[in-house]
Tab-separated table of C-alpha atoms in Angstrom:
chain	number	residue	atom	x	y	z
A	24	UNK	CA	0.000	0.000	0.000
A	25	UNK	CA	1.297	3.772	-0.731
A	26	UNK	CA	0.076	6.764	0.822
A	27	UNK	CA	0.925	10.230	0.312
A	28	UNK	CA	0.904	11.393	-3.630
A	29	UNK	CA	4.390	11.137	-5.160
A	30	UNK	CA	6.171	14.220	-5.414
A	31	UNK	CA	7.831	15.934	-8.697
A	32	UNK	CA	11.053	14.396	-9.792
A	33	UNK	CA	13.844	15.791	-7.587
A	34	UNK	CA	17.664	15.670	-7.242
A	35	UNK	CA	18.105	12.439	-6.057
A	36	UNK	CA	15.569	9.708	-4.403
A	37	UNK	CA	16.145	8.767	-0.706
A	38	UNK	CA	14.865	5.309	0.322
A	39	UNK	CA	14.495	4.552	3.842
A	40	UNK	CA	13.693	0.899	4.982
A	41	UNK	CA	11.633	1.120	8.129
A	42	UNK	CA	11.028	-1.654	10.767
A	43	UNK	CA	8.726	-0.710	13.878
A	44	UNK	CA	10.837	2.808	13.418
A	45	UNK	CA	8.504	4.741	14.964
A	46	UNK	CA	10.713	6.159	17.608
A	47	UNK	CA	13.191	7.476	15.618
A	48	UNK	CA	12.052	7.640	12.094
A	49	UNK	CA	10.240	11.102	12.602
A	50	UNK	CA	14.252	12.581	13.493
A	51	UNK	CA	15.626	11.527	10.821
A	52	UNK	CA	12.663	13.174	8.481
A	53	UNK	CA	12.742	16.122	10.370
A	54	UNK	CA	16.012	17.211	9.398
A	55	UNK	CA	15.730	16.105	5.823
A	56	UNK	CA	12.930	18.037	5.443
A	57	UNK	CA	14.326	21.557	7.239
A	58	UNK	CA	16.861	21.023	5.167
A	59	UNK	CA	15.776	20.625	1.869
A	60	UNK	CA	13.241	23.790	2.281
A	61	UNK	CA	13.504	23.857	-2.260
A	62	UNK	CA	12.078	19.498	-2.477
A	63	UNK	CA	15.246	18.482	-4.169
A	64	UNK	CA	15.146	15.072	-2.203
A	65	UNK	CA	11.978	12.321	-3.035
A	66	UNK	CA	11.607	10.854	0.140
A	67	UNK	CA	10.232	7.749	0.506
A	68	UNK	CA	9.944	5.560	3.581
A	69	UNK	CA	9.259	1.625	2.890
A	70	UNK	CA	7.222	0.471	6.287
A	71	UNK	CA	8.012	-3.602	6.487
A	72	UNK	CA	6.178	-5.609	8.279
A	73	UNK	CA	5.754	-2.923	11.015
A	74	UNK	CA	3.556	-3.345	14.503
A	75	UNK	CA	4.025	0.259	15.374
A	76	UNK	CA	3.238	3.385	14.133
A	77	UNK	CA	6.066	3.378	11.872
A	78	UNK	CA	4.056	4.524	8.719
A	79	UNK	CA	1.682	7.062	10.447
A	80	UNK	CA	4.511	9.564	12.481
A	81	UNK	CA	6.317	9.230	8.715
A	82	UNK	CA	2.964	10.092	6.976
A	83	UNK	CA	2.330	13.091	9.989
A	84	UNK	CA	5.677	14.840	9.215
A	85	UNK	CA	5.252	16.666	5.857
A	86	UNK	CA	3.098	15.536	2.945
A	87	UNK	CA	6.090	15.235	0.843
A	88	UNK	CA	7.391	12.267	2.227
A	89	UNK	CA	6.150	9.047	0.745
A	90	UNK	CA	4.921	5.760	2.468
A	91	UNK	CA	4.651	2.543	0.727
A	92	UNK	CA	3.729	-0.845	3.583
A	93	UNK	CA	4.814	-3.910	2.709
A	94	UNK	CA	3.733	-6.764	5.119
A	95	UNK	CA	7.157	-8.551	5.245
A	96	UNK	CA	9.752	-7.598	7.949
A	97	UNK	CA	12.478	-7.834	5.434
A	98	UNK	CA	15.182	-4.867	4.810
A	99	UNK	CA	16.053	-5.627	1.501
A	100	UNK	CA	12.244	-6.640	0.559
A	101	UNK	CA	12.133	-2.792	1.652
A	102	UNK	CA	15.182	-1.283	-0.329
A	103	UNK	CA	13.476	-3.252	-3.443
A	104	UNK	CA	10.162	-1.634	-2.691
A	105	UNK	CA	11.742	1.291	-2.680
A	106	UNK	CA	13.604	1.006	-5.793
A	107	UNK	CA	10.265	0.160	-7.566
A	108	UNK	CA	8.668	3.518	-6.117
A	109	UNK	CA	11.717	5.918	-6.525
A	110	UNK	CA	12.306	8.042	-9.666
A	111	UNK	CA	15.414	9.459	-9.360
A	112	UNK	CA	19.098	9.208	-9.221
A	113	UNK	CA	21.011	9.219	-7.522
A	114	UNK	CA	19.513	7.244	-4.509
A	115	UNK	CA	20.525	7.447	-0.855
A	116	UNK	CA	19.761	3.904	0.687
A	117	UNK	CA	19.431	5.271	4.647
A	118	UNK	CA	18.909	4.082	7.759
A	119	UNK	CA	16.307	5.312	9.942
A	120	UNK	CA	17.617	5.547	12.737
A	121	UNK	CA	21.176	7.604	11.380
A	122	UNK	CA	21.491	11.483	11.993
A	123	UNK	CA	21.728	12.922	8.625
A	124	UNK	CA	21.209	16.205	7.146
A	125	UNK	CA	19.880	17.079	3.260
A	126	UNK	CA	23.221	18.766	2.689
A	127	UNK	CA	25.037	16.018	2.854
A	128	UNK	CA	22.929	13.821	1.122
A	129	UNK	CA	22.803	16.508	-1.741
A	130	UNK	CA	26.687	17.449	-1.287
A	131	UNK	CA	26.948	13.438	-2.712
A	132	UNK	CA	24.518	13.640	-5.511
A	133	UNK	CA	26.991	17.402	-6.777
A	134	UNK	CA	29.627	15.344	-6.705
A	135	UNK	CA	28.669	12.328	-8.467
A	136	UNK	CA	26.959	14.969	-11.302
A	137	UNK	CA	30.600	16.468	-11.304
A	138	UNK	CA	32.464	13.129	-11.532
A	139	UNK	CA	30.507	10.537	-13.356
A	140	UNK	CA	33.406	8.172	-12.403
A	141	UNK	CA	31.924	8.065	-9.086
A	142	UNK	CA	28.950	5.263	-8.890
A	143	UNK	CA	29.116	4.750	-4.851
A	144	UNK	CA	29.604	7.223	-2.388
A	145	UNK	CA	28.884	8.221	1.192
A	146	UNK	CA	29.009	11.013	3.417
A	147	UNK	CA	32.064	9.917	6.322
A	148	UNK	CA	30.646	8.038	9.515
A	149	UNK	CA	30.821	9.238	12.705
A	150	UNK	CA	30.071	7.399	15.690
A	151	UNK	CA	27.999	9.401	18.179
A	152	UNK	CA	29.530	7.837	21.905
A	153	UNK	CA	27.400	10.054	24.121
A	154	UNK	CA	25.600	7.102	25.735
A	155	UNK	CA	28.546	4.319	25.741
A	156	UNK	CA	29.911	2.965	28.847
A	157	UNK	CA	33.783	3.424	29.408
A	158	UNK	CA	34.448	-0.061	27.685
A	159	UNK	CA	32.895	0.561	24.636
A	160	UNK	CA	34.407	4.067	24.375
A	161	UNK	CA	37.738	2.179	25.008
A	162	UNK	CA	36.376	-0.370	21.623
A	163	UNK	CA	36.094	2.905	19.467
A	164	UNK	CA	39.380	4.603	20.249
A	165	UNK	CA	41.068	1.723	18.500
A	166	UNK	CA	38.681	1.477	15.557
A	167	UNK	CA	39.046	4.688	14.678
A	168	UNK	CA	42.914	3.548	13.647
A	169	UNK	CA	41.624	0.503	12.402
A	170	UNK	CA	41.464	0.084	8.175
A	171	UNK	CA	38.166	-0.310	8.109
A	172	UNK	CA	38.099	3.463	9.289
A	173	UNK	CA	40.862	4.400	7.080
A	174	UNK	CA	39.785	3.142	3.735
A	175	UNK	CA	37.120	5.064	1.026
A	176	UNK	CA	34.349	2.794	3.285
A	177	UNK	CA	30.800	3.561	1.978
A	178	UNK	CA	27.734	1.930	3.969
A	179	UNK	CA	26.997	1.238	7.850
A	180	UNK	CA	23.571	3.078	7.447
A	181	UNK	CA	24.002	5.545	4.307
A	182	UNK	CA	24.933	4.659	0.915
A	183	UNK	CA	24.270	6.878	-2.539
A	184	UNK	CA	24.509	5.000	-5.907
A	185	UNK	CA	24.379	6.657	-9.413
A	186	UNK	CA	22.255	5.179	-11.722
A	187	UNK	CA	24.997	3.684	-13.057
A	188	UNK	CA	25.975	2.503	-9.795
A	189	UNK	CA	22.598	0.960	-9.556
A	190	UNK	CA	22.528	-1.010	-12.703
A	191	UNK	CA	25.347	-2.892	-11.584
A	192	UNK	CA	23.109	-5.158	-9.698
A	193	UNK	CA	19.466	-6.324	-10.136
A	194	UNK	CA	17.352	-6.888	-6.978
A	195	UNK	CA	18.656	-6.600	-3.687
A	196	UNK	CA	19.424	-10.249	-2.842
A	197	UNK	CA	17.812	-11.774	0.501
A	198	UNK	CA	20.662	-11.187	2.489
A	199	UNK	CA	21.333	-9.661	6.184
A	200	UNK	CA	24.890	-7.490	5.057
A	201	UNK	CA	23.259	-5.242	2.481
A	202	UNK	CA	25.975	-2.438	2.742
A	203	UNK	CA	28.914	-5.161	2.304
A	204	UNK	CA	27.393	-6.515	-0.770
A	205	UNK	CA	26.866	-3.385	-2.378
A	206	UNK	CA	30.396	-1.764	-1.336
A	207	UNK	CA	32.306	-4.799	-2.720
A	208	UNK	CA	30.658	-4.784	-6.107
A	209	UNK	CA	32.529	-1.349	-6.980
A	210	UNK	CA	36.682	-0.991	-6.974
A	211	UNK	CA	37.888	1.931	-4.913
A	212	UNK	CA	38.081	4.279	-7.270
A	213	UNK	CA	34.522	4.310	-7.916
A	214	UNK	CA	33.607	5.013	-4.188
A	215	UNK	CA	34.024	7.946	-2.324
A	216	UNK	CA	33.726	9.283	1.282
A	217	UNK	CA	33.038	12.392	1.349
A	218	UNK	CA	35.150	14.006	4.288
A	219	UNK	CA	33.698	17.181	4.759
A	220	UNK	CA	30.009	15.722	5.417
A	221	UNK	CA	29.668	13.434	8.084
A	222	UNK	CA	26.362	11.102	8.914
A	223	UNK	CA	26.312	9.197	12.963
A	224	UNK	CA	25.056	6.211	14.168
A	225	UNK	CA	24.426	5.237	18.185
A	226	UNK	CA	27.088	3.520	19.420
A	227	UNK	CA	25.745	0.977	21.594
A	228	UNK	CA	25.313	1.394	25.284
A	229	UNK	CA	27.231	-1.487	26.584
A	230	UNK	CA	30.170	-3.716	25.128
A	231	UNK	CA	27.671	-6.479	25.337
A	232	UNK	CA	25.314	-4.917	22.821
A	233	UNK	CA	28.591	-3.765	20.717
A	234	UNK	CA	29.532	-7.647	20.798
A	235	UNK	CA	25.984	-8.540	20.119
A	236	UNK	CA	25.482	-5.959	17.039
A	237	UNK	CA	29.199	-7.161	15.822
A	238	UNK	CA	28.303	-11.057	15.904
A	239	UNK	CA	25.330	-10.192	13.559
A	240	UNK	CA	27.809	-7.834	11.255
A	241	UNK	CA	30.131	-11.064	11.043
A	242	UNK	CA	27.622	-13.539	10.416
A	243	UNK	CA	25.823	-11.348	7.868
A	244	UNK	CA	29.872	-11.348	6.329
A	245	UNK	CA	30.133	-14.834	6.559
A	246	UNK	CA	26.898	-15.686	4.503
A	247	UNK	CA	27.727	-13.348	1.713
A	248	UNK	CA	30.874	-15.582	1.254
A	249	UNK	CA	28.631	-18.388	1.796
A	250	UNK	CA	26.448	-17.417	-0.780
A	251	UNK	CA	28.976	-16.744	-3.481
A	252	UNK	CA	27.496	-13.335	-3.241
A	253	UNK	CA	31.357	-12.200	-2.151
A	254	UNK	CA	34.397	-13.839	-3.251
A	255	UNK	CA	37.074	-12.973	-0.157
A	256	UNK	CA	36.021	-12.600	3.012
A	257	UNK	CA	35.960	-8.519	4.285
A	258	UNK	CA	38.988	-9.050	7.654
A	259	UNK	CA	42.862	-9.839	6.322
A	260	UNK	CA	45.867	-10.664	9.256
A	261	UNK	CA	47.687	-7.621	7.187
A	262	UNK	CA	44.841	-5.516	8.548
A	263	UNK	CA	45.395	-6.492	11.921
A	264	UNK	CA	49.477	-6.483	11.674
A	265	UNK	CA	48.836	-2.555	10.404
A	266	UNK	CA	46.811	-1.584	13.856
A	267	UNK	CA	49.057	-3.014	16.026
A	268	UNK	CA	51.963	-1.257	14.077
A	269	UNK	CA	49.857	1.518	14.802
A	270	UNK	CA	48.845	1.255	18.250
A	271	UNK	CA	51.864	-0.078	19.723
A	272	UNK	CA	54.246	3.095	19.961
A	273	UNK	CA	51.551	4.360	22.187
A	274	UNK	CA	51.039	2.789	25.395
A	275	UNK	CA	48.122	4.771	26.583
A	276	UNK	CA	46.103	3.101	24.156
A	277	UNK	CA	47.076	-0.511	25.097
A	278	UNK	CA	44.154	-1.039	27.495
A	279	UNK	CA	41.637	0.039	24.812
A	280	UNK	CA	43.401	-2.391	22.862
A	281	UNK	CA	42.478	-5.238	24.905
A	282	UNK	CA	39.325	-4.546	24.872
A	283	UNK	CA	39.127	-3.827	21.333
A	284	UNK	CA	40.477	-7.181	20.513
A	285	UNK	CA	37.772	-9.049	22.711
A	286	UNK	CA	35.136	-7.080	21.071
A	287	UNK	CA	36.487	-8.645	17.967
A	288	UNK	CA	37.527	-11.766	19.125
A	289	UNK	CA	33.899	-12.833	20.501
A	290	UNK	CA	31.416	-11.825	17.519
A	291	UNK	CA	33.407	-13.847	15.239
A	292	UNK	CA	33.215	-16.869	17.635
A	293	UNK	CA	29.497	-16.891	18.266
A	294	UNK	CA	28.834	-16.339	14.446
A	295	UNK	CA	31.444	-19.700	14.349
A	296	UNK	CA	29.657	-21.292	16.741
A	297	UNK	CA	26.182	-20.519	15.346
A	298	UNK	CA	26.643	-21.635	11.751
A	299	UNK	CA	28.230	-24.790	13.227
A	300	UNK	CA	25.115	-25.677	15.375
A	301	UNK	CA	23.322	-24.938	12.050
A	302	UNK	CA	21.487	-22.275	13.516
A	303	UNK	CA	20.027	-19.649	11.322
A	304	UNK	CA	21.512	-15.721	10.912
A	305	UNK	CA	18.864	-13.854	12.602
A	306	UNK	CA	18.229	-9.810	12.227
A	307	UNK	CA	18.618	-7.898	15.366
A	308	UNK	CA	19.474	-4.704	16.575
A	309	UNK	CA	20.702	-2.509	18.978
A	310	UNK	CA	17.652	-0.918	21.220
A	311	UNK	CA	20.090	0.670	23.543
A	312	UNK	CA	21.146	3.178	20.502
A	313	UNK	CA	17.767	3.922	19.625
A	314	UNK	CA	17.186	7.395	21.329
């Protein structure tokens, strides 16, 4: 079902996947709305399989933004939804519950009209610690020097593809790691962070929840291997031999790196452990971050 009449074709289309977001997903419109006063953004939030009231605080926030239900709890069920109802390019694939603003979203769409080259970009991520206990604070000092941080990394709640970005790839496969299968299907030269534009995520409260969102992260990794979906997996020994080679000359950071390395250590064992027991990769997420 879509409600709310589909507005003129605009700079680019934001899609934004929506799962019992009511909390939250009235923020994130807020500030794409204030600021994008001209309607250069087509926004369009895709409510899946939602018990809240997800679709009606989207619908209440300005009649520009567009709602289309779907009845399936399923993220990329949503991003294809979304696909189906958007109308322009580029498109911004966001989270709802990131902090965003319209410049930024626009400042990738300028560049990507500038540099054609470009089929995959992001504003940079920034990790918002103002709830996180000492441990987890202690996690993010060494990830910030971590490659993952380094490198042109696109995803983790906002990606923009070009249209020919998006014709690289047909529907969003059933898959929990949408971000890592769409950043590996482009060489680094055709991505780009922009660094003066920054989007934020929640870290989570605890390093419990940080080890609990991780484990889903690595398992969501793990299938796209699986799957054939990715042919390497994402985490390389000459990634970790870098850090410490980083880390090391400074011994104030050594306790954060103890308890970086058991944040990493543990997700990858419990995603180990699960698809040995056969289990199945279940969604979750990180309610402590919600706020």
């Amino acid at each position: 079902m879509t409600s709310n009449p589909a507005p003129a074709r605009g700079a680019m289309s934001v899609i934004i996947p929506a799962h019992d977001e009511a909390a939250v997903i009235g923020r994130l419109l807020g500030r794409l709305i204030d600021g994008d006063p001209d309607g250069r953004l087509e926004l369009i939030v895709v409510a899946n399989g939602c018990t809240d009231a997800t679709a009606e605080v989207a619908g209440s926030v300005d009649p520009r933004v567009r709602i289309v239900e779907i009845p399936t709890a399923s993220k990329p069920a949503a991003l294809n939804a979304g696909d189906a109802a958007a109308s322009a390019f580029p498109r911004a694939y966001v989270d709802a519950d990131v902090r965003v603003e319209a410049r930024s979203l626009l400042a990738v769409a300028e560049l990507m009209a500038r540099e054609p080259g470009v089929l995959a970009a992001s504003p940079t991520l920034s990790i918002d610690l103002t709830r996180a206990s000492a441990a987890v604070r202690l996690h993010y000092r060494i990830w910030a020097r971590s490659d993952y941080r380094r490198e042109a990394h696109i995803g983790s709640g906002v990606y923009v593809l070009s249209e020919a970005g998006r014709a690289r790839f047909g529907a969003f496969p059933s898959v929990i790691a949408d971000d890592r299968y769409v950043q590996q299907l482009f060489a680094s030269d055709e991505r780009r962070t922009l660094p003066d534009h920054t989007f934020s995520i929640s870290a989570p409260a605890t390093l419990d929840a940080e080890i609990a969102r991780a484990t889903r992260i690595v398992a969501g990794n793990e299938e796209l291997v699986r799957s054939g979906l990715v042919q390497v997996a994402p985490a390389t020994g000459d990634g970790a031999r870098a850090l410490l080679r980083r880390v090391a000359p400074h011994p104030g950071l050594w306790p954060a790196l103890v308890v970086y390395c058991y944040g990493k250590a543990m997700p990858r064992l419990r995603a180990r452990r699960r698809v040995q027991a056969g289990l199945p990769i279940m969604w979750n997420r990180d309610e402590s971050s919600r706020v």
